[in-house]
Coordinates of C-alpha atoms in Angstrom, one line a residue:
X187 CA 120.8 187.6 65.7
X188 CA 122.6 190.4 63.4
X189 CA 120.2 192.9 65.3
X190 CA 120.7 191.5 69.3
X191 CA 124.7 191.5 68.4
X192 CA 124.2 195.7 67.1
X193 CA 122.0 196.2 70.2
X194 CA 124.2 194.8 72.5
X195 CA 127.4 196.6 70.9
X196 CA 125.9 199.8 71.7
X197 CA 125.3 199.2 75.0
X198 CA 128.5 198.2 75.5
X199 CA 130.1 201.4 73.8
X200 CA 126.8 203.5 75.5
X201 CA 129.2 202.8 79.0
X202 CA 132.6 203.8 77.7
X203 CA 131.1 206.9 76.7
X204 CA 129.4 207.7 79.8
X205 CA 132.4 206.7 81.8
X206 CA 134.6 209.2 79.6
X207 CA 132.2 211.7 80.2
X208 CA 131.6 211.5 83.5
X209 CA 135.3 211.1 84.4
X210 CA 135.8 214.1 82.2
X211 CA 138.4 212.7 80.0
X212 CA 139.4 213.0 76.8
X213 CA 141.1 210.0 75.3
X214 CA 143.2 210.3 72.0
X215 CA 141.7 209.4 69.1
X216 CA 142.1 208.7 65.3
X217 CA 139.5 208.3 63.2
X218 CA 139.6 207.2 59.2
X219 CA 137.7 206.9 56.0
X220 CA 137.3 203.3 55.2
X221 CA 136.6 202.4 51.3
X222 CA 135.6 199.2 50.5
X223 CA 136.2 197.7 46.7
X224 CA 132.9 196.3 45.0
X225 CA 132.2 193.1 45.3
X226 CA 130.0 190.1 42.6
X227 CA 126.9 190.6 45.2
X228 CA 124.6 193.0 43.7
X229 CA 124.1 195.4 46.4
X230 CA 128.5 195.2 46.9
X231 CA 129.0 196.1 43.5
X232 CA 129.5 199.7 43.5
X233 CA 131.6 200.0 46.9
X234 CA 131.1 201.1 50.4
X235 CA 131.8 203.6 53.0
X236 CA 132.3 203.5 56.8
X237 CA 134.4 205.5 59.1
X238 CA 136.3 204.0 61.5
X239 CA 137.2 205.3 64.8
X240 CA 140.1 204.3 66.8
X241 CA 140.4 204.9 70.8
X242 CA 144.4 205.3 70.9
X243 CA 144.5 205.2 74.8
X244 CA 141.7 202.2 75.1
X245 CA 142.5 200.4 72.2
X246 CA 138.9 200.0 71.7
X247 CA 138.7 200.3 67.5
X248 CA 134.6 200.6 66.1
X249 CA 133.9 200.9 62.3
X250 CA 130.4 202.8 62.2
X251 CA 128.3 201.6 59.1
X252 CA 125.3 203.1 57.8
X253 CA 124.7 200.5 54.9
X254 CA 123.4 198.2 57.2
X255 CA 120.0 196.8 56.7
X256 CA 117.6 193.8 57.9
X257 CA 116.7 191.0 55.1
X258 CA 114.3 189.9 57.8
X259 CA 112.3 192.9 58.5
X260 CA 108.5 192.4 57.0
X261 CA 107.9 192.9 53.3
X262 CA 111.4 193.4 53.0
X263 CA 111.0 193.0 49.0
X264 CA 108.1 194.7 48.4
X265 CA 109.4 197.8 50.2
X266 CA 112.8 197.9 48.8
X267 CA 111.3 197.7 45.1
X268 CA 109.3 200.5 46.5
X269 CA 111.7 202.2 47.7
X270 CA 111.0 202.1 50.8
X271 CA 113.8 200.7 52.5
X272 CA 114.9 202.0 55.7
X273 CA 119.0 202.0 56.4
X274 CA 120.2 201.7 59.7
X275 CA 123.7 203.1 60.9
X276 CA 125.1 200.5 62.9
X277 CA 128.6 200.1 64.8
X278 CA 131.2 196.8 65.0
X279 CA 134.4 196.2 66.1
X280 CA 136.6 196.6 63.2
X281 CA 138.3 193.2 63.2
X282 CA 134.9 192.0 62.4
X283 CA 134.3 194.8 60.0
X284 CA 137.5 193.7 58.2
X285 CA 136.8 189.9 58.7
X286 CA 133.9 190.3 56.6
X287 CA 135.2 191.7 53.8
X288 CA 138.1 189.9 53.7
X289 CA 135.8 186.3 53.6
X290 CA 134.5 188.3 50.5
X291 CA 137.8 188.6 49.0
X292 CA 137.1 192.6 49.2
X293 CA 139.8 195.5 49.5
X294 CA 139.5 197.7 52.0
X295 CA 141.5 201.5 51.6
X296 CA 141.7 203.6 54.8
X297 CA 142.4 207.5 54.7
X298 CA 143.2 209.0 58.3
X299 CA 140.9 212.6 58.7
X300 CA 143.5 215.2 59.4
X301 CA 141.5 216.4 61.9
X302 CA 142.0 218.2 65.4
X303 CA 141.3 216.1 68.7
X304 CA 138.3 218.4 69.1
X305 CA 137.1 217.8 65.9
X306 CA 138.0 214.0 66.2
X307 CA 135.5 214.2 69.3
X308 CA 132.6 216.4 67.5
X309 CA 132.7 213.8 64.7
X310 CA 132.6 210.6 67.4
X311 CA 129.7 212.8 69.0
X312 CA 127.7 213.0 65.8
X313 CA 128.4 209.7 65.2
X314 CA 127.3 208.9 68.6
X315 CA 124.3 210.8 68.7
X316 CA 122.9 209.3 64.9
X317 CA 123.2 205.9 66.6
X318 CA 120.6 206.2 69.1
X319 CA 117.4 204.0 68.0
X320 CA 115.7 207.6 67.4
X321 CA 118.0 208.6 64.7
X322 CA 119.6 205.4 63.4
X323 CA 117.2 204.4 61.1
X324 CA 116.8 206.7 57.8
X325 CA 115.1 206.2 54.1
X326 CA 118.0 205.3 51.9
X327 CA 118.4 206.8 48.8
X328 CA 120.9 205.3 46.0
X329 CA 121.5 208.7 44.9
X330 CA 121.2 211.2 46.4
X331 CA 121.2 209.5 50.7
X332 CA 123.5 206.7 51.0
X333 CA 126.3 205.2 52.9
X334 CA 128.4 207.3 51.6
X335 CA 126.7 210.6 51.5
X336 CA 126.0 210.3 55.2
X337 CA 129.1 209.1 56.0
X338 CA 130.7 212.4 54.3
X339 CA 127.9 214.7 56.0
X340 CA 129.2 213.8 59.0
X341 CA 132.8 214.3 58.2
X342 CA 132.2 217.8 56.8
X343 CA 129.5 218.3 60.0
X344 CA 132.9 217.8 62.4
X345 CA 135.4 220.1 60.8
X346 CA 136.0 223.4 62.3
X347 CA 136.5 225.4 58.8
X348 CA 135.2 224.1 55.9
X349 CA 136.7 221.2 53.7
X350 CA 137.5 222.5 49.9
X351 CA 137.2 219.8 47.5
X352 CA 139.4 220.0 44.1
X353 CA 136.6 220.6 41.5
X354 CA 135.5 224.0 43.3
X355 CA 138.1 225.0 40.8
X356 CA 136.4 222.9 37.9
X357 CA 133.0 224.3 38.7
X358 CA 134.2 227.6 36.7
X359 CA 135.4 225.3 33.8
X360 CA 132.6 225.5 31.5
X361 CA 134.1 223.3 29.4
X362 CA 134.6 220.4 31.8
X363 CA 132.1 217.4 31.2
X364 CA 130.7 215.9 34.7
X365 CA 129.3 212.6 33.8
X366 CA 125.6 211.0 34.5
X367 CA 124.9 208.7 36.8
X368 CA 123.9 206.1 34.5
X369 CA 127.9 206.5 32.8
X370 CA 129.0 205.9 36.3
X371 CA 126.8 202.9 37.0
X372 CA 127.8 201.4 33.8
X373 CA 131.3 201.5 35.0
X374 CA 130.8 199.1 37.6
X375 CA 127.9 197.1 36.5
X376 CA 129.7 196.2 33.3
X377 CA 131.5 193.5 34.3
X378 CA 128.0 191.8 34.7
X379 CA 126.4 192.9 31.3
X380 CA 122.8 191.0 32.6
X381 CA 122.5 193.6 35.6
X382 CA 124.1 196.7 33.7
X383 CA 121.0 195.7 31.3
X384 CA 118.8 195.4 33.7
X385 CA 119.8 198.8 35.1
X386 CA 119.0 200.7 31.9
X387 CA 116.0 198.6 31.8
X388 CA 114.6 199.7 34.6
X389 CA 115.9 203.6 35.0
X390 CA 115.0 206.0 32.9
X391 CA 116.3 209.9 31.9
X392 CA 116.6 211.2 35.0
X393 CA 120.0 209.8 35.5
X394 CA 121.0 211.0 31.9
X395 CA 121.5 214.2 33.4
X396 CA 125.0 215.3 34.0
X397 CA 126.1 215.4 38.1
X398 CA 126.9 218.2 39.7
X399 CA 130.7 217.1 41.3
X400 CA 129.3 216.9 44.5
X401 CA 126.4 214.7 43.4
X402 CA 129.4 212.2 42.0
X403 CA 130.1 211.3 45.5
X404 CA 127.3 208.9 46.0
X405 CA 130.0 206.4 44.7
X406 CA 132.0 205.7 47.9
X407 CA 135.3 205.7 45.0
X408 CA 134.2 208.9 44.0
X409 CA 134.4 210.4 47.5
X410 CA 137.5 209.1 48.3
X411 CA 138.9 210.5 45.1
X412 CA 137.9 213.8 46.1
X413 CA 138.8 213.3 50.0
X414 CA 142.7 212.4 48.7
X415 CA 143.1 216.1 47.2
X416 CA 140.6 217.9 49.7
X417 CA 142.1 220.2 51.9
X418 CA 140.3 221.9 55.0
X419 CA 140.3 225.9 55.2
X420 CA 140.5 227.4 58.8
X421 CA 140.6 230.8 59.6
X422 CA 143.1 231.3 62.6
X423 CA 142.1 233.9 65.2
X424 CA 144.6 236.6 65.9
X425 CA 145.2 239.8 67.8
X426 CA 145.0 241.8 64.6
X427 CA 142.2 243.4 63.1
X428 CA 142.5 240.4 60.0
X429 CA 142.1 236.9 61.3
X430 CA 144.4 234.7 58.8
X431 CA 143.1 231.9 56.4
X432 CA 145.2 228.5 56.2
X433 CA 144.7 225.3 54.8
X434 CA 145.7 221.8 55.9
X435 CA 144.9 218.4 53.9
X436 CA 142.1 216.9 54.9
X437 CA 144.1 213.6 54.6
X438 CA 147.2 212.6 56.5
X439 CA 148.5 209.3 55.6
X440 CA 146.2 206.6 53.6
X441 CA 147.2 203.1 53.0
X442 CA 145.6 199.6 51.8
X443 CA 144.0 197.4 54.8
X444 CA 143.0 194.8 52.6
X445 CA 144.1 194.0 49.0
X446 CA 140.8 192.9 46.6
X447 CA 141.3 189.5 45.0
X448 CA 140.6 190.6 41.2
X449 CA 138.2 188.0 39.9
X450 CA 135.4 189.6 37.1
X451 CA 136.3 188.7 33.9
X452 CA 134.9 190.0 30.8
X453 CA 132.4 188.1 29.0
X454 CA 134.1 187.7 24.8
X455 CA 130.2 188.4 23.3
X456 CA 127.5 190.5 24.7
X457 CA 125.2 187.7 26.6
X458 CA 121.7 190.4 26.5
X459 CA 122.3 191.4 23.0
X460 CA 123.1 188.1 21.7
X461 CA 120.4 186.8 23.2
X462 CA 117.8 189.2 21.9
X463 CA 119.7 188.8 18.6
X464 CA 119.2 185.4 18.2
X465 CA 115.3 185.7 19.2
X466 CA 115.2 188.4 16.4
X467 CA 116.4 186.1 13.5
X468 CA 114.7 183.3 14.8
X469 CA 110.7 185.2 14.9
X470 CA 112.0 187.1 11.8
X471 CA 112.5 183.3 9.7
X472 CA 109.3 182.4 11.4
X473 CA 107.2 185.3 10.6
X474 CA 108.4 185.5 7.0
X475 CA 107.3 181.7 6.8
X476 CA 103.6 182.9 8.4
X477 CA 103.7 185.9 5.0
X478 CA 104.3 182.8 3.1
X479 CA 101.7 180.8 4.3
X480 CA 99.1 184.0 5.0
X481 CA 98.4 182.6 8.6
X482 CA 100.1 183.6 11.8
X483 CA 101.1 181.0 14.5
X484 CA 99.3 182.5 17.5
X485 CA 101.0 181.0 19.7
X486 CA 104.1 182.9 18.6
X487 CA 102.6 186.2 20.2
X488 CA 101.1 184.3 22.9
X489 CA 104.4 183.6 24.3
X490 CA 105.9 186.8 23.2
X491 CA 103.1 188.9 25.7
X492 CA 103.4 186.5 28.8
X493 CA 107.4 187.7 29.3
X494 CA 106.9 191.2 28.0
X495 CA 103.6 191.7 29.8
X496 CA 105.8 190.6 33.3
X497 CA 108.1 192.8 32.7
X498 CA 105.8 195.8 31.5
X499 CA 103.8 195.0 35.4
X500 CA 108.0 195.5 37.2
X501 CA 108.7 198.6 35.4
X502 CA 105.3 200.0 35.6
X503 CA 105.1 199.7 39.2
X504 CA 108.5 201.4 39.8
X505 CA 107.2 204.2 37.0
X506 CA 103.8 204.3 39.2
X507 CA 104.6 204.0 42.3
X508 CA 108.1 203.4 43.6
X509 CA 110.6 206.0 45.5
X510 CA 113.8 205.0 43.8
X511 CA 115.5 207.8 42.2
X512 CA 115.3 207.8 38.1
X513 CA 112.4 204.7 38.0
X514 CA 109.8 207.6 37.5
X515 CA 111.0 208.8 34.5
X516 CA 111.7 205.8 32.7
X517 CA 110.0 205.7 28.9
X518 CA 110.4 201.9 28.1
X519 CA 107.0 202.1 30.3
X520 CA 105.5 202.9 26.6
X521 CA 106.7 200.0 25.3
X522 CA 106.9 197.5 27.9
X523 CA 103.6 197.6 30.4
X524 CA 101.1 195.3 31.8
X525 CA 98.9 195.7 28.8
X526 CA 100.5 192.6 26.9
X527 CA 99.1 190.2 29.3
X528 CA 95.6 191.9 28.6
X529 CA 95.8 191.2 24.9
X530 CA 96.2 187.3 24.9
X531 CA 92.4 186.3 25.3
X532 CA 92.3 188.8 21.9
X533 CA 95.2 186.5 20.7
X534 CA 94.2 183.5 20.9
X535 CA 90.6 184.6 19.8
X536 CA 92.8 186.1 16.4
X537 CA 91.1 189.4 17.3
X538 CA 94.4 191.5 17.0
X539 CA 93.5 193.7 14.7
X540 CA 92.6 196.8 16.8
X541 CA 95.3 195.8 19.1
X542 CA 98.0 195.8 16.8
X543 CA 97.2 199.5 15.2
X544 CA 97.4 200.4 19.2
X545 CA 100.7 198.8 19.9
X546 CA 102.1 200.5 16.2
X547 CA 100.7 203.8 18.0
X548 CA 102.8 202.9 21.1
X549 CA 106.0 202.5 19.4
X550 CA 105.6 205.7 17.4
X551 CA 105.0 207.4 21.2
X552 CA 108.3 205.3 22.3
X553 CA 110.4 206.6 19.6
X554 CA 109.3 210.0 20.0
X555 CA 109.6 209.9 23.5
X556 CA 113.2 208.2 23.8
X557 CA 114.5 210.8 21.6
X558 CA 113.1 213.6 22.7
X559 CA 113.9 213.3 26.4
X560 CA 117.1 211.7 24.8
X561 CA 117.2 208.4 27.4
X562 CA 120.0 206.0 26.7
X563 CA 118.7 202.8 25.5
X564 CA 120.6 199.5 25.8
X565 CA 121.9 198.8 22.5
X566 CA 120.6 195.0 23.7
X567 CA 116.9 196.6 23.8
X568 CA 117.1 197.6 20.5
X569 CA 117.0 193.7 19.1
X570 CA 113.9 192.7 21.5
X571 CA 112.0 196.6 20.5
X572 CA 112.3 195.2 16.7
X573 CA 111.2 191.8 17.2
X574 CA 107.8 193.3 18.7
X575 CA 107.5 195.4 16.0
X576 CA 108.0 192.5 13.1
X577 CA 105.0 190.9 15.5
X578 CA 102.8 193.8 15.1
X579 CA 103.8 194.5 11.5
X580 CA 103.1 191.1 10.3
X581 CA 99.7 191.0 12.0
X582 CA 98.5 194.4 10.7
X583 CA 100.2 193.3 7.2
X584 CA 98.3 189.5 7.5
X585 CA 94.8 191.3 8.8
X586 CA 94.9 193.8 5.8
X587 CA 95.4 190.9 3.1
X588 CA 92.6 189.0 4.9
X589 CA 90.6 192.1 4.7
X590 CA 91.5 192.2 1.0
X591 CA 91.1 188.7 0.0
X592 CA 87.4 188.7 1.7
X593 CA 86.6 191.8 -0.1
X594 CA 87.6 190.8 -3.2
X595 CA 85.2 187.6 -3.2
X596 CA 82.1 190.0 -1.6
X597 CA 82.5 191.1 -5.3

């Protein structure tokens, strides 16, 4: 339905357009930066971008989007955790645009481009052109190609001049600190500490790396920070040898279309890190009580590999094989990987005691690793790392005093 409605849309605004240009006309337009607040939803939470263009003599007012995507395209699932997910730039009216968001209880900030009618018209035309089923449809990127960054490609594409952002003049300023992705991730994801742990989970140290400022814009609130103190450099033609260089703000008026409804509260306690906590002290207790009795409870690390193992086979197949940015380089994959799940027929046979000198040799690699390509850990993680490791050291410590006891009666 979402997809007849888009296709429909176009056709309608495919007319206007050929009308104008076949009647040679140029109507007056305005066209805007919208910036949408995050929102509880997952894929709302860090924002959104669209620009919005307003026919002043029709009336006719569009919001292009190019964060729109189908649920119900094939595989949908499987492709986005592969990172395959293909983003379509689509076009609404912009009551329905705003409708939307305001259902959501979303804020919606609009900056007006201080732009030239011609370059009004080269930015509708781009916009126009990257519409067309041939060119709608590109492979998003969280990133490094998103709403936002295409959205600001466009913009920059339209200008005649160039637009000067403010931290050109921090880009000298070796002592100024850009921030990592992950820093600016956390700053959004935090209100929700079960995702923001699941994000450093699942991304590893290539997002550790400071941003260039330009990279910072793949956060639509980044971008419009920028856009607020940008100004745009044209060089005006004269009769004199020198052609003179002025600059105008790339933004002439902003204002608040929709205020956000404030509703994430902070959590008092820390619900990943109490929870891996709490499993700590509890298979701590218990394996102190196995010492105590010289036995282990099998069952114990039966249960501990099914969850661990699941997770290992999710974070392995984005290492292995998925397109997202920063999955690839992720170093938990040393730690947490399928082969848990392998181990359990060992397990429950009690034949762990080549396994558990391998799994003592993993978490030497996993420490090494972690702090040698310096990847931010959860502080969550680090409960649920040392309750594996109490598993594997009380099966290599309850092995070796089998080993010792059957020894000792041999002679």
């Amino acid at each position: 339905m979402k997809r007849l409605f888009l296709i429909l849309f176009i056709i309608i605004l495919a007319g206007s357009h050929a009308d104008r240009i076949w009647a040679g006309q140029r109507d007056s337009l305005c066209i805007s930066l919208l910036t949408c607040s995050p929102g509880d939803i997952a894929y709302t939470m860090y924002g959104h971008s669209a620009i919005r263009v307003h026919n002043l003599t029709t009336n006719k007012d569009v919001v292009f989007n190019y964060g729109m995507f189908n649920f119900d395209e094939d595989n949908f699932v499987y492709k986005f955790v592969k990172g395959e997910t293909d983003y379509i730039l689509g076009a609404e009216p912009a009551d329905y645009f705003f409708g939307r968001y305001r259902e959501k209880g979303m804020g919606i900030e609009e900056q007006i481009l201080n732009f030239t009618q011609d370059e009004y018209w080269q930015l509708y035309d781009i916009l126009w052109v990257n519409i067309q089923p041939r060119n709608r449809t590109y492979r998003y990127n969280w990133l490094y190609d998103n709403c936002t960054t295409r959205a600001r490609d466009a913009i920059e594409r339209a200008v005649n001049g160039r637009i000067v952002y403010g931290y050109t003049l921090l880009d000298n300023d070796s002592d100024t600190a850009t921030p990592s992705a992950r820093q600016m991730l956390h700053g959004f994801a935090s209100a929700d500490r079960w995702v923001e742990f699941g994000q450093n989970l699942l991304l590893g140290y290539e997002i550790d790396q400071p941003l260039t400022y330009r990279q910072t814009m793949f956060l639509p609130s980044m971008f419009q920070q920028y856009a607020s103190s940008a100004v745009i450099e044209r060089t005006q033609i004269s009769d004199s040898t020198a052609n003179a260089t002025y600059v105008v703000p790339l933004i002439s008026a902003a204002h608040e279309v929709l205020k956000p409804e404030t509703s994430n509260i902070h959590a008092p306690i820390d619900p990943p890190f109490t929870c891996f906590l709490l499993l700590f002290v509890a298979i701590t207790l218990l394996s102190i009580f196995e010492i105590r009795r010289n036995k282990t409870f099998k069952w114990v690390d039966v249960i501990m590999c099914v969850p661990v193992g699941l997770a290992g086979l999710l974070i392995s197949f984005l290492y292995f094989c998925s397109e997202h940015a920063g999955v690839s380089t992720n170093m938990l994959v040393i730690l947490f990987n399928p082969l848990p799940l392998i181990w359990i027929p060992f397990v429950v046979r009690r034949h762990v005691t080549f396994i558990s000198y391998v799994i003592l040799a993993e978490f030497i690699l996993f420490f090494l690793a972690i702090f040698t390509v310096r990847q931010h850990v959860d502080f969550a993680i680090w409960p649920l790392v040392s309750t594996l490791l109490v598993r594997v050291l009380v099966n290599i410590w309850l092995n070796r005093q089998k080993y010792l006891t059957l020894h000792s009666r041999q002679h």
